[in-house]
Short mmCIF file of C-alpha atoms in Angstrom, two decimals:
data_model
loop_
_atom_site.label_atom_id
_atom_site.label_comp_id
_atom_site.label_asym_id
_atom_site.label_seq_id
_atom_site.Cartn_x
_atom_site.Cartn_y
_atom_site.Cartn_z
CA UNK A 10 73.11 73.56 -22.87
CA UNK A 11 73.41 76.96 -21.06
CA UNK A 12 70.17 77.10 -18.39
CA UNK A 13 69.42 80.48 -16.59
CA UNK A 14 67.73 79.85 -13.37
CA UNK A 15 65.54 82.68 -11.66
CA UNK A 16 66.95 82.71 -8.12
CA UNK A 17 65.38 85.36 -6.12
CA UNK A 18 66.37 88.97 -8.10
CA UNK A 19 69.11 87.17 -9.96
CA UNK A 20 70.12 84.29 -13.09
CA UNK A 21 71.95 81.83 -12.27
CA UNK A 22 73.66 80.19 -14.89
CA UNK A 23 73.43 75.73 -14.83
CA UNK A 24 75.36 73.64 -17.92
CA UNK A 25 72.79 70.62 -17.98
CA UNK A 26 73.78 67.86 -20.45
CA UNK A 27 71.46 67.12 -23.79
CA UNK A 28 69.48 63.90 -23.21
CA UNK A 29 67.26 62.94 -25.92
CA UNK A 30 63.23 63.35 -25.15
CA UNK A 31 64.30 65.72 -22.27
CA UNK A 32 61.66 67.40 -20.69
CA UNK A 33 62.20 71.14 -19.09
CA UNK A 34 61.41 68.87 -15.35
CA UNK A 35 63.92 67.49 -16.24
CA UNK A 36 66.49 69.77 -16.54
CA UNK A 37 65.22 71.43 -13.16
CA UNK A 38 65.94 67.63 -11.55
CA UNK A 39 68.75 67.15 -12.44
CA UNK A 40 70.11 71.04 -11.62
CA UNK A 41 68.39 70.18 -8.28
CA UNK A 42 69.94 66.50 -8.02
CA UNK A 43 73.59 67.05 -9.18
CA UNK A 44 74.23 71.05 -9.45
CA UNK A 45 72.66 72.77 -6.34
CA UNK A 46 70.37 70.89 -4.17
CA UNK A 47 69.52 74.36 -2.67
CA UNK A 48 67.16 74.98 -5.69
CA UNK A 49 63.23 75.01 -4.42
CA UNK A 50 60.72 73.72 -7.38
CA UNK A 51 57.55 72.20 -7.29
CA UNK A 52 56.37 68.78 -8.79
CA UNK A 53 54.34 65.60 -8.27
CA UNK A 54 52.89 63.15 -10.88
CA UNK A 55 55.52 63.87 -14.16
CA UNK A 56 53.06 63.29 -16.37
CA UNK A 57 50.56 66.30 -16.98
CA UNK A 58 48.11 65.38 -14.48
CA UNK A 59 48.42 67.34 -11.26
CA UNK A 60 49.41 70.90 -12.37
CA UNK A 61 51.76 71.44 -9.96
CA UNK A 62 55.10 72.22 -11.99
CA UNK A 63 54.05 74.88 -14.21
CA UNK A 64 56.84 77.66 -14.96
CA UNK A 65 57.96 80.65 -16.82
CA UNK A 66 59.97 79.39 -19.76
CA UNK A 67 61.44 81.79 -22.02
CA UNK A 68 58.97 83.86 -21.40
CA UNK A 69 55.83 81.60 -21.76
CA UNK A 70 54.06 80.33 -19.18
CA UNK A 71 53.81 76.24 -19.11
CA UNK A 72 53.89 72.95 -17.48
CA UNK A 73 57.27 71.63 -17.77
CA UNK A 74 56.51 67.73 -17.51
CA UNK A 75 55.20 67.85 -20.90
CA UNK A 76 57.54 70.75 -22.15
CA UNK A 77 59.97 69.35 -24.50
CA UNK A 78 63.65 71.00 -24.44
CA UNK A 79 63.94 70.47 -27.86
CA UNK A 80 60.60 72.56 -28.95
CA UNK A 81 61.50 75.54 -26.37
CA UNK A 82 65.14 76.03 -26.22
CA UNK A 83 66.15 79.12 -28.21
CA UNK A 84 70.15 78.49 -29.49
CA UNK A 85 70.81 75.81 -26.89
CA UNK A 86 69.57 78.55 -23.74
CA UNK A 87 66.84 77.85 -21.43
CA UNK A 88 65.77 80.63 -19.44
CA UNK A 89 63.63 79.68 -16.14
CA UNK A 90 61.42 81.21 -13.92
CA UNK A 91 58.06 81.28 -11.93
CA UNK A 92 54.91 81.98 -12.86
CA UNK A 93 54.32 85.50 -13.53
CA UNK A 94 51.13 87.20 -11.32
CA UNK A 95 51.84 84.92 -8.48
CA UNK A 96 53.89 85.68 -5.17
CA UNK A 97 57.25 84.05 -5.38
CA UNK A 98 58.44 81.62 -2.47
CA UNK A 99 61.53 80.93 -3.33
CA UNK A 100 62.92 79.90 -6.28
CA UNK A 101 60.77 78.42 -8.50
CA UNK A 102 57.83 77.94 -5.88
CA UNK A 103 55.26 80.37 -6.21
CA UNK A 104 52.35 80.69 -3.64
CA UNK A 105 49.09 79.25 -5.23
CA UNK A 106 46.71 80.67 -2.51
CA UNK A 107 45.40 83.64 -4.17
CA UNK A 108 44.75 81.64 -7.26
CA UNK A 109 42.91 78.63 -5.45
CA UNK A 110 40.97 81.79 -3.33
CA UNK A 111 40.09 82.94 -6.43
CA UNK A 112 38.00 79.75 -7.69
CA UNK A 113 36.28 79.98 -4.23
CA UNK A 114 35.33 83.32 -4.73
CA UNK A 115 33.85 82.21 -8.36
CA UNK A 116 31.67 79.73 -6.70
CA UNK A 117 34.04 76.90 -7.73
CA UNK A 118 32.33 74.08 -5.81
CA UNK A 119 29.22 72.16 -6.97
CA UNK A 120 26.44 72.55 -5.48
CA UNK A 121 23.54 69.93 -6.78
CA UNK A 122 19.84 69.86 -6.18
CA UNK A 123 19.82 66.11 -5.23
CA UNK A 124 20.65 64.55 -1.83
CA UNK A 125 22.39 61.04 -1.53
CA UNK A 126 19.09 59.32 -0.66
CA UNK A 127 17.55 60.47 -4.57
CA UNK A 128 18.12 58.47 -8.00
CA UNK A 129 21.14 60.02 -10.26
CA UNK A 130 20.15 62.77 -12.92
CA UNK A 131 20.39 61.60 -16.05
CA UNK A 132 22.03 64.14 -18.36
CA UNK A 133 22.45 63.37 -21.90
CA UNK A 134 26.69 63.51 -22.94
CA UNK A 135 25.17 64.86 -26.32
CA UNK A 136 23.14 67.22 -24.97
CA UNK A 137 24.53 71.51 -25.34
CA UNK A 138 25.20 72.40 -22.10
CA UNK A 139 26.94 68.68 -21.16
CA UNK A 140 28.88 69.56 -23.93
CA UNK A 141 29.77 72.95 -22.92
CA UNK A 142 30.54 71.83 -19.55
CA UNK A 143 33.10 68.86 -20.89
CA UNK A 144 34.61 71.90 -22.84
CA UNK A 145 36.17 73.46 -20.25
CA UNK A 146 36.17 70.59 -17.50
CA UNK A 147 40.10 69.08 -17.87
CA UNK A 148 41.44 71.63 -16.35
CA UNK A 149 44.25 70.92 -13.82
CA UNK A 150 44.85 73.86 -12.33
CA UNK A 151 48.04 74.36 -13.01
CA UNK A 152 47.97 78.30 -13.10
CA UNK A 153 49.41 78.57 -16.92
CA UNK A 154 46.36 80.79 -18.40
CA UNK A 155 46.52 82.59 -14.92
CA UNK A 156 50.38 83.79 -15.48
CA UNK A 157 49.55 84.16 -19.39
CA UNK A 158 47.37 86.88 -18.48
CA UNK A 159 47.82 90.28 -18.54
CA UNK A 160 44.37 91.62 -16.97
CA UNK A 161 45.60 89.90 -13.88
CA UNK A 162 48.86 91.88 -13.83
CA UNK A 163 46.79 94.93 -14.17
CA UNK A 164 44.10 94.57 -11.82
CA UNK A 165 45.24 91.91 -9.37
CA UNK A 166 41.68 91.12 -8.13
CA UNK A 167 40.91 90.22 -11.68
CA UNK A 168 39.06 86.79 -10.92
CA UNK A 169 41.26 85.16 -13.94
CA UNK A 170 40.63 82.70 -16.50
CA UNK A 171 40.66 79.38 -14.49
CA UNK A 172 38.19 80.22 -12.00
CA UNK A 173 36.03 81.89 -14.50
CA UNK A 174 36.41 78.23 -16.44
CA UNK A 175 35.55 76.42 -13.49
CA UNK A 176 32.10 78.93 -13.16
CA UNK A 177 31.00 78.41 -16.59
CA UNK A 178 31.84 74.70 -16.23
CA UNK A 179 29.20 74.73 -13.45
CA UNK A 180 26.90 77.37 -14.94
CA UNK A 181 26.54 74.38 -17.72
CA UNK A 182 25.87 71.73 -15.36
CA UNK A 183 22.23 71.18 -15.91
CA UNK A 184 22.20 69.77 -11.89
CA UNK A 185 23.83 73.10 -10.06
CA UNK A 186 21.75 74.71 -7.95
CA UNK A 187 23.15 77.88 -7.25
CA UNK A 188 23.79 79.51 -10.62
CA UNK A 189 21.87 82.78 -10.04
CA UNK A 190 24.68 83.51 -7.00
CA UNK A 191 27.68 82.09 -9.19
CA UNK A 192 27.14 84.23 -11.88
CA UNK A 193 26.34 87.80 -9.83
CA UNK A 194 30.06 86.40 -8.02
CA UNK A 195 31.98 86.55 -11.83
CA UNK A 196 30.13 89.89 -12.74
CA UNK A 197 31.89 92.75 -12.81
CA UNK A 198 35.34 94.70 -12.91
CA UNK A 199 36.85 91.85 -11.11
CA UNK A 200 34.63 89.37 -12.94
CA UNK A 201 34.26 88.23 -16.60
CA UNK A 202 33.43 91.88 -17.60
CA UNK A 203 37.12 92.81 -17.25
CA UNK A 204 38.48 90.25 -19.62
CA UNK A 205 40.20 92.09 -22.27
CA UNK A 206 39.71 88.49 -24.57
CA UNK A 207 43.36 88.91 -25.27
CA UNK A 208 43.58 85.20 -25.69
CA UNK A 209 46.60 84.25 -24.14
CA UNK A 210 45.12 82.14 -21.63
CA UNK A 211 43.52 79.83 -24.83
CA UNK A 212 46.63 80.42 -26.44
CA UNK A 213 48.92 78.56 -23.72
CA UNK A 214 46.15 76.16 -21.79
CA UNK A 215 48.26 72.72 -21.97
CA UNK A 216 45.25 71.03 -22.02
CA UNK A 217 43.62 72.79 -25.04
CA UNK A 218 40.51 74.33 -22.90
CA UNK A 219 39.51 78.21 -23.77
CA UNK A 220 38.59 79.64 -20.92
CA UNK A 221 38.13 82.97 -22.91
CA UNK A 222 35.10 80.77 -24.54
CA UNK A 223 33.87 80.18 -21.29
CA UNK A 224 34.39 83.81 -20.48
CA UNK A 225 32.16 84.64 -23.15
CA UNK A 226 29.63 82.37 -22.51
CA UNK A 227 29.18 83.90 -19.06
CA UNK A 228 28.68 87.80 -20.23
CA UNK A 229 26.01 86.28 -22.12
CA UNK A 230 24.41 84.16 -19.47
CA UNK A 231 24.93 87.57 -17.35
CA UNK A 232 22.84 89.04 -20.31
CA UNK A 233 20.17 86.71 -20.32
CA UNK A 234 20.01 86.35 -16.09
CA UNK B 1094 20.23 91.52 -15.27
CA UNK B 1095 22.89 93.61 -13.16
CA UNK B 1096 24.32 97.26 -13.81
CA UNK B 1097 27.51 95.30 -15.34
CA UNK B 1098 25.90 93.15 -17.90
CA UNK B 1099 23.90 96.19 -18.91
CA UNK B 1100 26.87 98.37 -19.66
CA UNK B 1101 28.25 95.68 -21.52
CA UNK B 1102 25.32 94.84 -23.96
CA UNK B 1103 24.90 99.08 -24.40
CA UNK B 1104 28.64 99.05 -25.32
CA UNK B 1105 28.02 95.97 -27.99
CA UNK B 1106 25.16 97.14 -29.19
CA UNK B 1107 26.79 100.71 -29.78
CA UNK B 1108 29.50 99.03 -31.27
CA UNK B 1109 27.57 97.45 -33.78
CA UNK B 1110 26.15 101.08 -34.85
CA UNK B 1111 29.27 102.72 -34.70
CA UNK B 1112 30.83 99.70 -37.01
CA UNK B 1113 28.25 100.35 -39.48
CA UNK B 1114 28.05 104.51 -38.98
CA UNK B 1115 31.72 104.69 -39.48
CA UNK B 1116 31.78 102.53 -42.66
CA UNK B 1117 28.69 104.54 -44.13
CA UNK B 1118 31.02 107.81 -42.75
CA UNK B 1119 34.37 107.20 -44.36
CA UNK B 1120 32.69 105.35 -47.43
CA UNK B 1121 30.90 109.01 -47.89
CA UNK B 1122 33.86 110.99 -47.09
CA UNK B 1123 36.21 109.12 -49.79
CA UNK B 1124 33.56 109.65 -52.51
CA UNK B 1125 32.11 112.58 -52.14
CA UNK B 1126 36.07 113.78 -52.30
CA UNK B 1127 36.75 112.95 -55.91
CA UNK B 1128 36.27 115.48 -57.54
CA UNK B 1129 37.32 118.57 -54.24
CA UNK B 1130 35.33 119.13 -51.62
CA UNK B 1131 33.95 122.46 -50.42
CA UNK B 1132 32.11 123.68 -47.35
CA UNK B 1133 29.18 124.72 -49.88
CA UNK B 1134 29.33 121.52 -51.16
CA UNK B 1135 28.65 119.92 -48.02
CA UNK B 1136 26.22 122.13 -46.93
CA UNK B 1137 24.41 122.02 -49.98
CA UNK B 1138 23.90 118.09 -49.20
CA UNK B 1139 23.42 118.18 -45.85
CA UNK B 1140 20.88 121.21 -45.40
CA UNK B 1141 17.31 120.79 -45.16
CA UNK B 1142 18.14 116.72 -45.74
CA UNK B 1143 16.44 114.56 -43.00
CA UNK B 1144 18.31 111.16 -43.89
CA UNK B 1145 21.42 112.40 -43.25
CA UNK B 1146 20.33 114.30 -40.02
CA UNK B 1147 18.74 111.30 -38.76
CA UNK B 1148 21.92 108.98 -39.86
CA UNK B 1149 24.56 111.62 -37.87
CA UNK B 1150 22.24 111.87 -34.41
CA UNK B 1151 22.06 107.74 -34.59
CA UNK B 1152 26.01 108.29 -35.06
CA UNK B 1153 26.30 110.23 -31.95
CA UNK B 1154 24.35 108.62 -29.75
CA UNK B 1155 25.65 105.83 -30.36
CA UNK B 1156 29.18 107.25 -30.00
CA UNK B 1157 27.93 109.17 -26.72
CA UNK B 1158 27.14 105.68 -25.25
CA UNK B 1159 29.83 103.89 -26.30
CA UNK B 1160 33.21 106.16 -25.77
CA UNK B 1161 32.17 106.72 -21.94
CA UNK B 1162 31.55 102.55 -20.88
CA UNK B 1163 35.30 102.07 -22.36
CA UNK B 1164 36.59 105.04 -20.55
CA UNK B 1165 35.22 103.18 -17.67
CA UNK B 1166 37.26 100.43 -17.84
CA UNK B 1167 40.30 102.56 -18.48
CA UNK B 1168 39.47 104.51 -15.44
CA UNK B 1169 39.23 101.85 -13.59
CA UNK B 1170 42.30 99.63 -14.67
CA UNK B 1171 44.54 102.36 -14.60
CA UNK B 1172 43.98 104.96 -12.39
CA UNK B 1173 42.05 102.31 -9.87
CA UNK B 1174 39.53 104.91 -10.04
CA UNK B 1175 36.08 103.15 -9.33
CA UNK B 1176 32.38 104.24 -7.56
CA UNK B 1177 29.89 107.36 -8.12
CA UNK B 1178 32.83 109.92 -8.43
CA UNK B 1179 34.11 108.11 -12.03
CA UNK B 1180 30.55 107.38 -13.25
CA UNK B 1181 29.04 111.10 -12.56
CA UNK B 1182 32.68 112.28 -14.30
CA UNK B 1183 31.64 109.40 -17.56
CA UNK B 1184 28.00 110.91 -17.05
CA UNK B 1185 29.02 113.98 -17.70
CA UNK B 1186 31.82 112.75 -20.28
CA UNK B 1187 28.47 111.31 -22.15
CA UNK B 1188 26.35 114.10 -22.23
CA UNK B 1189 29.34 116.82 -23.68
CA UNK B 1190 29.52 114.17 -26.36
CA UNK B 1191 25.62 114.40 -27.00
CA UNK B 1192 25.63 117.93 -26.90
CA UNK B 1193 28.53 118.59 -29.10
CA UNK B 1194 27.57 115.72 -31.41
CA UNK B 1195 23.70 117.05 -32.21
CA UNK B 1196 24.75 120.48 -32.26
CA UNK B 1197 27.21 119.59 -34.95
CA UNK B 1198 24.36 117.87 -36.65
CA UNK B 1199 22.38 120.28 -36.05
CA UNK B 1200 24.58 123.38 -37.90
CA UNK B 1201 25.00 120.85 -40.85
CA UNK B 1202 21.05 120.74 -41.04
CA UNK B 1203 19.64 123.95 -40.45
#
């Protein structure tokens, strides 16, 4: 199989043997391990846990542990690159900062009313807003919707889909404390008002969350505040 | 609720005038085109008839609201033009749509 690696401003062309149940990690281990040990990627748990070894493949955005050759590869080519909308290190590696800053800047921690020395909240796993919450709260960071979307490429302080996610994740939690502050932090042009609900991020989550739902939910949470 | 949130229930509300305006518009405009059309024709319906007046000012104040919040985000996107220069330039974008608009509706009327 012919493999095009993204190497700086250029391809570089690989011939990686067919293995059956091959995964696209796999291809970019064993380019690394018998081709060109010189080749910088990024990966930790193999098994679609840590988010850590998302690329651009063929195009599309996603995390290459659980990306089958056999579902991607266009007439035995595999094209390879890094995420799209994030600074390049080398290689493969792109620079997550911006992207992690990002769900800072959405209010991305929790913040509960409740010290250690009170009894647990109870919240109901039936109840709306639990529900709402568990919709969008799988999500492993790995940067996928982020490169899917295009209103980050346009306006690069575009919050993005992932941190707006992780706000509505916590605008749901019945125990957050500091909602009122969270949500004036994902209003505006760089906020959940500039999604253009393309869909893309939905479209290519690997774990199956929408965060244009969750987008949604907060213009109307922004409506109600 | 903030400036932001505001703009963007005025532009869904607007939209859901303009959705039905524009149906009730081109609806009209394919019937009443059957049989030819003339500017007597129209006039005849239209003068002196308060429904339609009314229906055609809803129309463009709905489109007057509307047109200029998505202009905004243009603006803004693509020209990274942002702040009290773009939103007196929409303001004004807003109220040349009104004016236009009713005096259209207006000439159709009277």
């Amino acid at each position: 199989m012919k493999v095009l690696v993204k190497r700086q401003h250029t391809f570089q062309e690989f011939e990686v043997p067919r293995e059956p149940s091959q995964t696209v990690l796999d291809v970019v281990t064993y380019i690394q391990r018998e081709l060109d040990p010189t080749l910088a990627y990024r990966y930790a748990c193999r098994v679609g846990m840590c988010g850590s070894c998302a690329m651009e493949v063929n195009g599309v955005p996603r995390w290459t542990c659980r990306t089958h050759v056999d579902r991607v590869a266009e007439k035995e080519t595999l094209t390879i690159g890094p995420l799209r909308n994030l600074p390049v290190v080398r290689d493969l590696v792109t620079d997550m900062r911006e992207f992690f800053d990002k769900w800072a800047r959405a209010k991305g921690a929790f913040a509960g009313r409740r010290s250690r020395r009170d009894d647990f909240e109870t919240v109901s796993p039936e109840s709306k807003r639990r529900r709402q919450a568990d919709a969008g709260i799988e999500c492993i960071g790995c940067a996928v919707c982020y490169a899917a979307c295009d209103t980050v490429t346009w306006n690069p302080a575009y919050l993005g889909p992932a941190a707006l996610n992780r706000a509505w994740t916590l605008v749901s939690d019945v125990r957050e404390d500091r909602n009122a502050e969270r949500l004036l932090a994902v209003s505006g042009e760089d906020g959940c008002h500039a999604c253009h609900t393309h869909v893309s991020c939905t479209e290519l989550c690997p774990k199956g969350i929408s965060p244009t739902a969750g987008i949604a939910g907060l213009k109307r949470a922004l409506f109600k505040a | 609720m903030n400036t932001q949130a505001m703009l963007w229930a005025l532009q869904r509300a607007s939209a859901a005038v303009l959705a039905l305006c524009v149906a009730v518009h081109l609806v009209t405009i394919i019937y009443a085109v059957q049989g030819g059309l003339t500017a007597a024709d129209i006039l005849g319906r239209t003068r002196g008839n308060l429904a339609w007046a009314l229906f055609y000012a809803v129309f463009v104040v709905a489109a007057a609201v509307h047109a200029p919040i998505g202009l905004r985000a243009v603006l803004g996107e693509w020209l990274r033009w942002r702040g009290r220069s773009r939103d007196a330039i929409l303001a004004l974008f807003s109220l040349s749509i009104l004016a236009l608009g009713l005096r259209a509706v207006l000439a159709v009327f009277a």
